[in-house]
Amino acid sequence: MAQTTAAQEPTRRDFLFLATGAMGAVGVAAAAWPFIAQLAPDAQTVAAGAPVEVDLTPIAEGQIVKLFWRGALIFVRNRTPAEIEAARATPLDDLKDPEPDQARVMEGRENWLIIFGNCTHLGCVPLDFQGQYGGWFCPCHGSVFDTSGRIRSGPAPINLPVPPYRFVDDGRIVIGETA
Amino acid sequence: MSSHPTTYVPKSAAAKWLESRLPIIGLVHSSFVAFPVPRNLTYFWTFGAILMVMLIIQLVTGIVLAMHYTAHADYAFTSVEHIMRNVEYGWLLRYMHANGASFFFIAVYIHIFRGLFYGSYKAPREVLWILGVIILLLMMATAFMGYVLPWGQMSFWGATVITNLFSVIPLVGDTIVSFLWGGYSVGNPTLNRFFSLHYLLPFMILGVAMLHVWALHVPGNNNPTGVPIKSGKDAVPFHPYMTVKDTFSIVCFLAVFAWFVFYLPNYLGHADNYVPANPAVTPAHIVPEWYFLPFYAILRAVPDALFGVILMFASIAVLAFLPWLDTSKVRSGSYRPIFRVLFWAFVVTCLVLGWLGSRPAEGIYVILAQIFTVLYFAYFLIAMPLLGLLEKPLPLPNSITEAVLGKKQASGSGMPVGAAAEPQSKG
Ligand code: HEM
Ligand code: FES
């Protein structure tokens, strides 16, 4: 290469180099976009995630029913007065992810606990009525949940989340819609 | 793949024609025929060749299995049973592939511990070592995704647990996980992309393995003394010395492999994976394949999810830094009296972690897992840096030949023993 004036002042070649480089970078990013975006849940999967209606009348007191919404497992638990009482009597200081039971159920329908059924640690399905608090026990790495689905011990970082749902009437809820 | 100019001289006209256009025969000749290797290599140096054979077995059986397999959540399980029952020799191909993965890991772990003991990661072999760590990571990803394909209970829940590892990443974790799944849980889109990647990654392993061999052939092999080749007397040509040793070792290894394939085909697997995937029920006791157990134990040792995941990845990543963590100038553990003890303590630590990974995560097992996780990291982060400064190594032999034949014979020229032992070494 011959000596150029590059060191002293920018030349047209420097400009072209930078401009082309910048366009190239934008082009690569634009081309990469579809390749990343295709990983997202596709339209069909999203459509299959429409709200589901659940009939509560056949669920007896003390029973847990499992169903799927958007491919994710949901627990619907008809809690007994004793179970509600146990959840409410727990001081918030004892909780890893402090949340009162009142904030996890709907007022006047305290018996209905509706939560996601995959352990917030790594996604296993906790076993019903197991563990020290009569809530759930996760067999995978030993997380223990109480009758409000709150994490009490073990590696799970947060409580089993409450999905969006609303009551249509006393006997029916729709999961995936809020009131 | 050697930095040495080739000594190959084409004889036939056709070979001459090719060689002047693409010097590929010369490349093979200088890499696998004339390539000088230390005369004292033991059978621990044959696992590289065994790994190559295992990779080829996985590629060949895998490509054939893919001709009969259906990557769909509704059909995957039945298509694997179809392979087992209906396809001619399908049972054999599948058992070779499933057990092949296990034997691949047996070989790679022996290969890695060999490198750890003899200091093969030290200068000038750092890049070679890091390429090896990359191969290990690719193997883990490949085996994990392969295990998902039969779509049994362990497939499904293994995939759920491992993909959920990424959900602990702050802020973006949940988005990343749904991008991994292609949905809101492990499902058909997940199975499809895992199949695509399970097909791809072994070929990437092949590519990195070639770089690995290239990076080996620049500095050449390490050896049990850790002392480099100093003269032609220290080396023998790859062919026939290493070719025959490798072949013998491969035959023995494959004999054990065949014993598993034919007589214990499900011994290393898990019975729950013969139950079709059910998203509503987690098996009472989920465990990964044996080759992941030590890392799984580290993951579960920590009560905090994010920290557990970080530690698990760190337990592999730390290997890549070992060339700079180990401060000792002496390569071979044979000349490091304290290192030698700690090395075996480390081997035991890994085995105990593996055992703990197979136990339920409760009570004493969790405490033990925590203790052994600390020991695992202490080897790399405390023992390796300090030992190089504190330990007094044994005197090193002046050369490989001296280590093999003793001082007297090595220096005396024309001794019958030395002469008979290396009739055609040149280096
Ligand atoms: C690094 C090399 C490879 C490793 C470690 C590996 C590992 C595995 C493992 C552990 C399984 C589950 C076995 C079982 O329990 O059934 C599996 C299944 C499978 N693999 Fe691979 N594999 C490799 C290469 C390949 C290649 C190159 C292909 C080509 C497409 C392939 C295709 C398949 C198929 C179709 C299955 C499902 C059938 C079955 O489960 O037996 N594999 N692989
Ligand atoms: S998945 Fe439930 S404790 Fe780990």
XYZ file of C-alpha atoms and ligand atoms in Angstrom:
653
model
C 0.000 0.000 0.000
C 1.226 3.433 -0.869
C 1.536 6.104 1.749
C -1.717 7.982 2.114
C -2.774 10.995 4.053
C -4.938 8.860 6.295
C -3.012 9.743 9.404
C -3.479 13.446 8.950
C -7.036 14.010 7.818
C -10.032 11.834 6.976
C -10.197 10.921 3.349
C -13.069 9.918 1.134
C -11.956 6.294 1.633
C -12.315 6.653 5.412
C -15.781 8.036 4.934
C -16.787 5.252 2.575
C -15.355 2.675 4.954
C -17.342 3.974 7.914
C -20.547 4.513 5.986
C -20.393 1.042 4.422
C -19.556 -0.514 7.772
C -22.489 1.191 9.444
C -24.881 0.100 6.687
C -23.476 -3.411 6.899
C -24.087 -3.557 10.645
C -27.665 -2.375 10.207
C -28.137 -4.926 7.438
C -26.825 -7.787 9.558
C -29.077 -6.777 12.450
C -32.079 -6.552 10.136
C -31.293 -9.951 8.638
C -30.845 -11.517 12.084
C -34.232 -10.236 13.285
C -36.442 -12.836 11.581
C -34.136 -15.617 12.709
C -34.574 -14.603 16.332
C -38.252 -13.688 16.034
C -39.200 -17.113 14.648
C -38.336 -18.598 18.036
C -41.226 -16.795 19.709
C -44.546 -18.569 20.312
C -46.209 -18.729 16.875
C -49.649 -17.394 15.984
C -51.280 -20.789 16.379
C -49.779 -21.286 19.827
C -50.848 -17.796 20.826
C -54.363 -18.427 19.508
C -54.529 -21.670 21.453
C -53.871 -19.534 24.514
C -57.385 -18.083 24.415
C -59.173 -17.805 27.789
C -60.744 -21.001 29.127
C -63.936 -21.255 31.128
C -63.950 -23.590 34.125
C -67.062 -24.985 35.771
C -66.430 -24.976 39.527
C -69.597 -26.773 40.655
C -68.201 -30.331 40.459
C -65.113 -29.451 42.509
C -65.797 -30.579 46.085
C -64.471 -28.876 49.143
C -60.882 -29.942 49.778
C -60.365 -31.032 46.155
C -57.708 -29.912 43.669
C -58.404 -29.953 39.938
C -55.740 -29.570 37.262
C -56.241 -28.056 33.864
C -54.244 -26.367 31.149
C -54.306 -22.795 29.959
C -51.863 -21.771 27.204
C -50.192 -25.163 27.651
C -49.402 -24.299 31.258
C -50.735 -26.314 34.153
C -53.220 -24.596 36.496
C -54.339 -25.804 39.919
C -57.888 -24.992 41.006
C -58.222 -25.733 44.702
C -61.444 -25.573 46.703
C -59.946 -24.895 50.102
C -61.476 -25.993 53.395
C -62.006 -23.393 56.137
C -59.089 -24.930 58.048
C -56.792 -24.533 55.047
C -57.829 -20.908 54.575
C -57.311 -20.283 58.262
C -53.836 -21.862 58.172
C -52.835 -19.646 55.240
C -54.158 -16.502 56.904
C -52.657 -17.192 60.321
C -49.121 -17.278 58.897
C -47.210 -14.104 59.788
C -45.779 -12.409 56.688
C -42.339 -12.435 58.297
C -42.259 -16.209 57.901
C -42.535 -15.928 54.128
C -39.760 -15.886 51.547
C -41.964 -14.003 49.082
C -44.268 -12.110 51.477
C -47.799 -11.851 50.149
C -50.973 -12.059 52.249
C -53.415 -14.810 51.356
C -56.036 -12.103 50.782
C -54.016 -10.808 47.811
C -53.996 -14.240 46.158
C -57.719 -14.994 46.165
C -60.847 -12.977 45.491
C -62.742 -11.424 48.311
C -65.884 -13.322 49.247
C -64.567 -16.387 47.393
C -61.663 -17.181 49.690
C -62.109 -20.909 49.203
C -61.041 -20.752 45.540
C -57.292 -20.744 45.037
C -56.332 -20.577 41.364
C -52.592 -20.774 40.701
C -50.063 -21.934 38.133
C -49.129 -25.557 38.758
C -45.469 -25.508 37.747
C -42.954 -25.035 40.526
C -41.347 -21.608 40.314
C -37.965 -23.222 40.785
C -37.522 -25.259 37.619
C -41.026 -26.146 36.555
C -41.829 -29.574 38.013
C -45.368 -30.279 39.154
C -45.553 -30.166 42.960
C -47.496 -32.970 44.627
C -50.888 -32.118 46.127
C -51.493 -32.040 49.893
C -47.872 -32.916 50.582
C -45.261 -31.168 52.679
C -45.309 -29.677 56.129
C -48.068 -27.125 55.397
C -50.508 -29.432 53.623
C -50.131 -27.373 50.465
C -47.762 -28.811 47.867
C -44.353 -30.434 47.868
C -42.159 -30.381 44.806
C -40.413 -33.725 44.343
C -37.673 -32.324 42.145
C -35.671 -30.188 44.535
C -37.809 -30.114 47.634
C -39.732 -26.819 47.528
C -42.613 -26.698 50.015
C -45.727 -24.578 49.360
C -48.527 -23.755 51.777
C -52.302 -23.790 51.264
C -52.019 -20.417 49.589
C -49.419 -21.706 47.122
C -46.736 -19.599 48.768
C -43.153 -20.803 48.943
C -42.233 -21.762 52.501
C -38.938 -23.590 52.104
C -36.709 -24.942 49.350
C -35.132 -23.372 46.287
C -38.238 -21.926 44.569
C -37.741 -18.139 44.623
C -41.354 -16.932 44.443
C -44.901 -18.059 45.219
C -46.850 -20.053 42.652
C -48.253 -17.175 40.575
C -51.953 -16.453 40.240
C -53.038 -16.371 36.579
C -55.403 -13.661 35.388
C -59.011 -14.859 35.901
C -62.479 -13.581 36.713
C -65.653 -15.024 38.133
C -68.537 -15.192 35.681
C -70.879 -16.231 38.490
C -70.569 -18.273 41.664
C -69.982 -21.479 39.783
C -67.808 -20.421 36.830
C -64.495 -18.702 36.228
C -62.690 -17.678 33.050
C -58.936 -18.062 33.150
C -57.058 -15.615 30.937
C -59.438 -12.687 31.426
C -59.539 -10.131 34.173
C -62.637 -8.545 35.570
C -2.589 -30.371 10.369
C 0.924 -29.881 11.471
C 3.165 -26.887 11.439
C 5.991 -29.107 10.198
C 6.484 -29.214 6.464
C 5.471 -32.628 5.233
C 8.036 -35.291 4.445
C 5.594 -37.048 2.167
C 6.801 -37.640 -1.374
C 4.065 -38.721 -3.795
C 5.058 -41.739 -5.855
C 2.344 -42.423 -8.395
C 1.536 -39.955 -11.141
C -2.014 -39.583 -9.829
C -0.787 -38.788 -6.332
C 1.646 -36.247 -7.750
C -1.137 -34.642 -9.767
C -3.390 -34.357 -6.710
C -0.659 -33.284 -4.315
C 0.348 -30.341 -6.500
C -3.257 -29.166 -6.533
C -4.461 -30.066 -3.021
C -1.723 -31.336 -0.687
C -4.151 -33.441 1.299
C -2.250 -36.726 1.306
C 0.761 -34.863 2.644
C -1.414 -33.345 5.334
C -2.694 -36.749 6.436
C 0.806 -38.194 6.209
C 2.401 -35.544 8.377
C -0.511 -35.639 10.866
C -1.143 -39.344 11.251
C 1.808 -41.234 9.792
C 5.106 -39.430 10.299
C 3.850 -37.272 13.179
C 6.323 -37.677 16.062
C 4.803 -38.712 19.389
C 6.609 -39.175 22.709
C 7.794 -42.770 23.102
C 6.309 -43.067 26.603
C 2.612 -42.445 25.880
C 0.350 -44.755 27.892
C -3.144 -46.053 27.144
C -4.505 -42.845 28.655
C -3.392 -41.248 25.396
C -5.683 -43.465 23.308
C -8.937 -41.855 24.424
C -8.716 -39.147 21.796
C -8.939 -41.804 19.107
C -11.736 -43.534 21.028
C -13.632 -40.229 21.120
C -13.302 -39.848 17.359
C -14.718 -43.342 16.869
C -17.599 -42.643 19.260
C -18.429 -39.402 17.450
C -18.567 -41.270 14.152
C -20.764 -43.997 15.696
C -23.168 -41.330 17.013
C -23.261 -39.584 13.630
C -23.903 -42.755 11.650
C -26.511 -44.278 13.996
C -28.139 -40.866 14.512
C -28.554 -40.136 10.821
C -30.106 -43.570 10.302
C -32.431 -43.160 13.320
C -33.550 -39.801 11.922
C -34.834 -41.628 8.839
C -37.385 -43.437 11.013
C -38.020 -40.931 13.755
C -40.910 -38.417 13.800
C -40.237 -35.121 15.548
C -43.777 -34.381 16.708
C -45.129 -34.357 20.249
C -47.931 -36.739 19.247
C -45.759 -39.245 17.381
C -42.233 -39.043 18.770
C -42.737 -41.628 21.506
C -44.506 -44.098 19.210
C -41.964 -43.554 16.453
C -39.156 -44.556 18.833
C -41.145 -47.670 19.784
C -41.662 -48.231 16.066
C -37.885 -48.114 15.624
C -37.537 -50.633 18.464
C -40.163 -53.090 17.219
C -40.690 -52.732 13.487
C -37.573 -51.334 11.852
C -35.038 -54.015 10.869
C -32.275 -53.850 13.480
C -33.883 -50.665 14.780
C -33.389 -51.887 18.352
C -29.676 -52.249 17.693
C -29.306 -48.823 16.128
C -31.199 -47.144 18.941
C -29.360 -48.998 21.685
C -26.047 -48.150 20.014
C -27.034 -44.505 19.872
C -28.392 -44.290 23.427
C -25.487 -46.200 25.003
C -23.080 -44.535 22.597
C -23.859 -41.215 24.245
C -22.950 -42.668 27.650
C -19.730 -44.215 26.381
C -18.870 -40.969 24.631
C -19.025 -39.293 28.043
C -17.062 -42.079 29.771
C -14.307 -41.546 27.229
C -14.373 -37.762 27.441
C -14.222 -37.767 31.238
C -11.212 -40.116 31.241
C -9.639 -37.918 28.563
C -10.211 -34.793 30.673
C -8.892 -36.317 33.911
C -5.829 -37.501 31.999
C -5.251 -33.875 30.983
C -5.805 -32.682 34.544
C -3.283 -35.124 36.012
C -0.507 -34.624 33.487
C -0.943 -30.845 33.244
C -1.791 -31.041 29.554
C -3.659 -27.738 29.855
C -0.487 -25.774 30.580
C 1.462 -23.692 28.076
C 1.767 -24.175 25.163
C -1.525 -26.135 25.084
C -4.028 -23.603 26.475
C -5.945 -23.179 23.215
C -6.058 -26.928 22.737
C -7.523 -27.239 26.245
C -10.107 -24.492 25.755
C -11.243 -26.079 22.494
C -11.728 -29.250 24.524
C -13.918 -27.407 27.027
C -15.989 -26.086 24.110
C -16.397 -29.637 22.795
C -17.564 -30.742 26.250
C -20.190 -27.990 26.314
C -21.392 -28.895 22.810
C -21.565 -32.568 23.795
C -23.658 -31.692 26.818
C -26.059 -29.613 24.752
C -26.298 -32.359 22.133
C -26.908 -35.150 24.628
C -29.461 -33.086 26.522
C -31.470 -32.346 23.378
C -31.137 -35.943 22.174
C -32.582 -37.209 25.425
C -35.661 -35.038 24.829
C -36.393 -36.665 21.461
C -37.989 -39.961 22.652
C -40.569 -37.756 24.443
C -40.898 -39.903 27.531
C -41.489 -38.611 31.031
C -37.793 -38.018 31.703
C -37.422 -36.335 28.303
C -40.249 -33.946 29.049
C -39.369 -33.124 32.632
C -35.649 -32.966 31.972
C -36.380 -30.450 29.221
C -38.696 -28.508 31.534
C -36.196 -28.300 34.366
C -33.211 -27.401 32.210
C -34.962 -24.795 30.061
C -36.392 -23.255 33.226
C -32.820 -22.664 34.376
C -32.867 -19.634 32.111
C -35.970 -18.191 33.787
C -33.851 -17.110 36.748
C -32.096 -14.495 34.587
C -33.395 -11.182 35.920
C -35.869 -9.205 33.747
C -35.517 -11.084 30.449
C -35.591 -14.636 31.856
C -39.250 -15.385 31.127
C -39.006 -14.055 27.582
C -35.895 -16.119 26.916
C -37.626 -19.245 28.172
C -40.714 -18.738 26.028
C -38.379 -18.175 23.070
C -36.665 -21.469 23.885
C -39.994 -23.263 24.099
C -41.765 -21.525 21.249
C -44.782 -21.503 23.538
C -45.765 -21.193 27.167
C -44.432 -24.576 28.198
C -42.314 -27.374 26.732
C -44.328 -28.640 23.777
C -44.288 -29.568 20.122
C -42.375 -26.464 18.943
C -39.727 -27.247 21.554
C -39.378 -30.823 20.352
C -39.014 -29.699 16.741
C -36.283 -27.176 17.362
C -34.429 -29.571 19.641
C -34.446 -32.168 16.886
C -33.074 -29.655 14.406
C -30.299 -28.653 16.801
C -29.601 -32.232 17.838
C -28.898 -32.918 14.176
C -26.716 -29.848 13.789
C -24.545 -29.807 16.921
C -22.661 -33.090 16.311
C -21.360 -31.622 13.066
C -20.207 -28.574 14.979
C -18.475 -30.938 17.404
C -16.769 -32.498 14.406
C -15.571 -29.064 13.295
C -14.255 -28.083 16.720
C -12.633 -31.518 17.086
C -10.660 -30.797 13.905
C -9.468 -27.490 15.361
C -8.628 -29.437 18.531
C -6.401 -31.839 16.577
C -4.842 -28.948 14.702
C -4.070 -27.205 17.997
C -2.594 -30.492 19.238
C -0.303 -30.926 16.284
C 1.391 -27.569 16.719
C 2.967 -28.204 20.167
C 2.601 -32.002 19.868
C 1.493 -34.447 22.550
C 2.193 -33.995 26.207
C 3.391 -37.219 27.897
C 3.479 -38.861 31.331
C 6.656 -37.001 32.337
C 5.442 -33.620 31.095
C 8.969 -33.078 29.735
C 8.872 -32.051 26.067
C 10.523 -34.046 23.295
C 14.157 -32.946 23.182
C 15.715 -35.226 20.618
C 14.746 -37.837 18.061
C 15.353 -40.507 20.680
C 12.395 -39.248 22.702
C 9.888 -39.755 19.897
C 8.431 -42.483 17.735
C 6.412 -41.964 14.537
C 2.620 -42.043 14.885
C 2.406 -44.962 12.499
C 2.749 -47.780 13.433
C 3.325 -47.066 17.134
C 0.264 -44.992 17.931
C -1.993 -46.430 15.246
C -1.663 -49.919 16.706
C -1.999 -48.739 20.285
C -5.092 -46.679 19.447
C -6.653 -49.528 17.490
C -6.107 -52.030 20.291
C -7.594 -49.628 22.800
C -10.586 -48.908 20.555
C -11.277 -52.634 20.199
C -11.233 -53.111 23.999
C -13.439 -50.084 24.536
C -15.919 -51.206 21.891
C -16.038 -54.676 23.463
C -17.315 -53.155 26.696
C -19.641 -50.933 24.677
C -21.020 -53.987 22.873
C -21.553 -55.750 26.194
C -23.816 -52.888 27.273
C -25.593 -52.619 23.919
C -26.426 -56.327 23.851
C -26.760 -57.314 27.499
C -27.474 -54.168 29.532
C -29.033 -51.812 26.997
C -31.218 -49.993 29.527
C -28.884 -50.140 32.484
C -27.670 -46.564 32.051
C -31.116 -45.216 31.156
C -34.145 -44.538 33.266
C -37.310 -46.644 33.284
C -39.543 -43.551 33.485
C -38.502 -42.626 29.965
C -40.555 -45.555 28.691
C -43.660 -43.727 29.988
C -44.990 -41.215 27.434
C -44.580 -37.536 28.343
C -47.350 -36.238 30.603
C -47.323 -32.490 31.348
C -49.611 -32.928 34.360
C -47.482 -35.376 36.341
C -43.830 -35.112 37.284
C -42.134 -38.450 38.003
C -41.620 -38.879 41.737
C -37.882 -38.737 41.364
C -36.447 -36.970 38.378
C -32.778 -37.382 37.643
C -30.732 -36.439 34.609
C -28.551 -38.928 32.745
C -25.578 -40.066 34.838
C -23.091 -37.877 32.993
C -24.860 -34.727 34.211
C -25.210 -35.792 37.851
C -22.200 -33.935 39.375
C -23.368 -30.677 37.806
C -26.935 -31.347 38.872
C -25.732 -31.833 42.462
C -23.992 -28.450 42.321
C -27.166 -26.842 40.977
C -29.246 -28.211 43.839
C -26.693 -27.522 46.546
C -27.602 -23.845 46.616
C -30.958 -22.716 48.038
C -31.005 -19.657 45.766
C -32.112 -20.462 42.217
C -30.080 -17.831 40.365
C -26.920 -18.558 42.317
C -27.367 -22.304 41.813
C -27.563 -21.864 38.057
C -24.546 -19.565 38.022
C -22.529 -22.073 40.049
C -23.492 -24.928 37.763
C -22.289 -23.116 34.653
C -19.244 -21.861 36.547
C -18.299 -25.423 37.424
C -17.633 -26.065 33.735
C -16.406 -22.585 32.826
C -13.733 -22.758 35.529
C -12.031 -25.491 33.494
C -11.287 -22.978 30.767
C -9.343 -20.804 33.222
C -7.317 -23.652 34.664
C -4.212 -22.949 32.520
C -3.865 -19.641 34.370
C -5.115 -20.809 37.762
C -2.465 -23.497 38.057
C 0.739 -21.642 38.927
C 3.081 -24.636 38.907
C 5.684 -24.820 36.173
C 5.822 -28.613 36.445
C 3.293 -30.309 34.176
C 3.073 -33.901 35.234
C 1.415 -34.831 38.523
C 3.933 -37.661 38.819
C 6.508 -35.118 39.997
C 4.180 -33.159 42.282
C 3.751 -35.024 45.579
C 1.029 -32.830 47.102
C -0.778 -32.178 43.831
C -1.033 -35.907 43.304
C -2.973 -36.360 46.529
C -5.242 -33.410 45.811
C -5.860 -34.653 42.285
C -7.234 -37.938 43.584
C -9.224 -36.064 46.218
C -10.707 -34.084 43.333
C -11.596 -37.261 41.439
C -13.354 -38.537 44.563
C -15.120 -35.171 44.934
C -16.519 -35.482 41.414
C -17.666 -39.052 42.032
C -19.340 -38.120 45.324
C -21.051 -35.161 43.635
C -22.296 -37.548 40.973
C -23.717 -39.850 43.617
C -25.331 -36.920 45.444
C -26.918 -35.771 42.190
C -28.756 -39.069 42.051
C -30.122 -38.725 45.615
C -33.259 -36.779 46.533
C -32.515 -33.161 47.461
C -33.250 -33.340 51.163
C -31.627 -33.514 54.572
C -28.048 -34.704 54.763
C -27.700 -34.943 50.970
C -28.100 -31.191 50.585
C -25.488 -30.489 53.244
C -23.074 -32.977 51.684
C -23.680 -31.453 48.249
C -22.782 -28.055 49.668
C -19.570 -29.349 51.220
C -18.484 -31.118 48.048
C -19.399 -28.148 45.864
C -17.036 -26.059 47.963
C -14.355 -28.744 47.598
C -14.889 -28.845 43.831
C -14.277 -25.135 43.444
C -11.520 -25.108 46.064
C -9.481 -27.409 43.829
C -9.466 -24.844 41.028
C -9.574 -21.576 42.910
C -7.483 -22.291 46.022
C -5.397 -25.435 45.584
C -4.187 -24.769 42.028
C -2.931 -21.201 42.556
C -1.373 -21.890 45.975
C 0.137 -25.279 45.309
C 2.393 -23.988 42.546
C 3.905 -21.561 45.045
C 4.114 -23.848 48.082
C 4.888 -27.292 46.741
C 8.410 -28.548 46.177
C 8.317 -30.735 43.064
C 10.427 -33.886 42.677
C 13.432 -33.624 40.326
C 12.378 -33.956 36.692
C 14.118 -36.366 34.331
C 16.378 -34.702 31.779
C 14.500 -36.287 28.923
C 11.704 -38.700 28.119
C 14.246 -41.333 27.140
C 15.984 -40.992 30.480
C 12.651 -41.421 32.270
C 11.918 -44.574 30.276
C 15.347 -46.264 30.240
C 17.107 -44.793 33.255
C 20.039 -42.377 33.253
C 22.720 -44.834 32.252
C 21.148 -46.372 29.198
C 19.783 -43.078 27.991
C 23.196 -41.458 27.879
C 25.197 -44.478 26.730
C 25.055 -44.734 22.954
C 24.665 -47.996 21.133
C 23.153 -49.804 24.102
C 21.173 -52.734 22.801
C 18.076 -51.965 24.912
C 17.754 -48.405 23.761
C 18.517 -49.287 20.187
C 15.988 -52.095 20.063
C 13.311 -49.937 21.579
C 13.385 -47.316 18.878
C 14.621 -48.670 15.589
C 13.005 -46.063 13.387
C 12.343 -42.970 15.446
C 13.277 -39.765 13.793
C 11.213 -36.870 15.206
C -22.442 -36.011 19.591
C -23.165 -36.949 19.109
C -24.528 -37.371 19.655
C -24.924 -37.596 20.948
C -24.064 -37.469 22.218
C -26.324 -38.004 20.906
C -27.108 -38.327 22.016
C -28.417 -38.786 21.984
C -29.157 -39.267 23.112
C -28.666 -39.318 24.554
C -30.393 -39.659 22.655
C -31.530 -40.301 23.473
C -31.433 -41.796 23.357
C -32.616 -42.517 23.915
O -32.732 -42.616 25.140
O -33.435 -42.976 23.121
C -30.441 -39.394 21.242
C -31.543 -39.650 20.424
C -31.587 -39.396 19.063
N -30.568 -38.901 18.276
Fe -28.682 -38.443 18.941
N -26.742 -37.991 19.595
C -25.686 -37.610 18.803
C -25.710 -37.474 17.429
C -26.836 -37.576 16.606
C -26.872 -37.292 15.194
C -25.714 -36.801 14.338
C -28.150 -37.517 14.769
C -28.618 -37.321 13.331
C -29.735 -36.800 13.069
C -28.926 -37.980 15.917
C -30.296 -38.348 15.894
C -31.011 -38.794 16.984
C -32.383 -39.245 16.918
C -33.265 -39.302 15.669
C -32.751 -39.609 18.231
C -34.130 -40.130 18.686
C -34.226 -41.615 18.630
C -33.873 -42.251 19.954
O -34.308 -41.733 20.974
O -33.168 -43.257 19.946
N -28.101 -37.991 17.004
N -29.217 -38.866 20.843
S -38.567 -27.669 40.328
Fe -39.612 -27.631 42.182
S -38.048 -27.534 43.592
Fe -36.967 -27.480 41.732
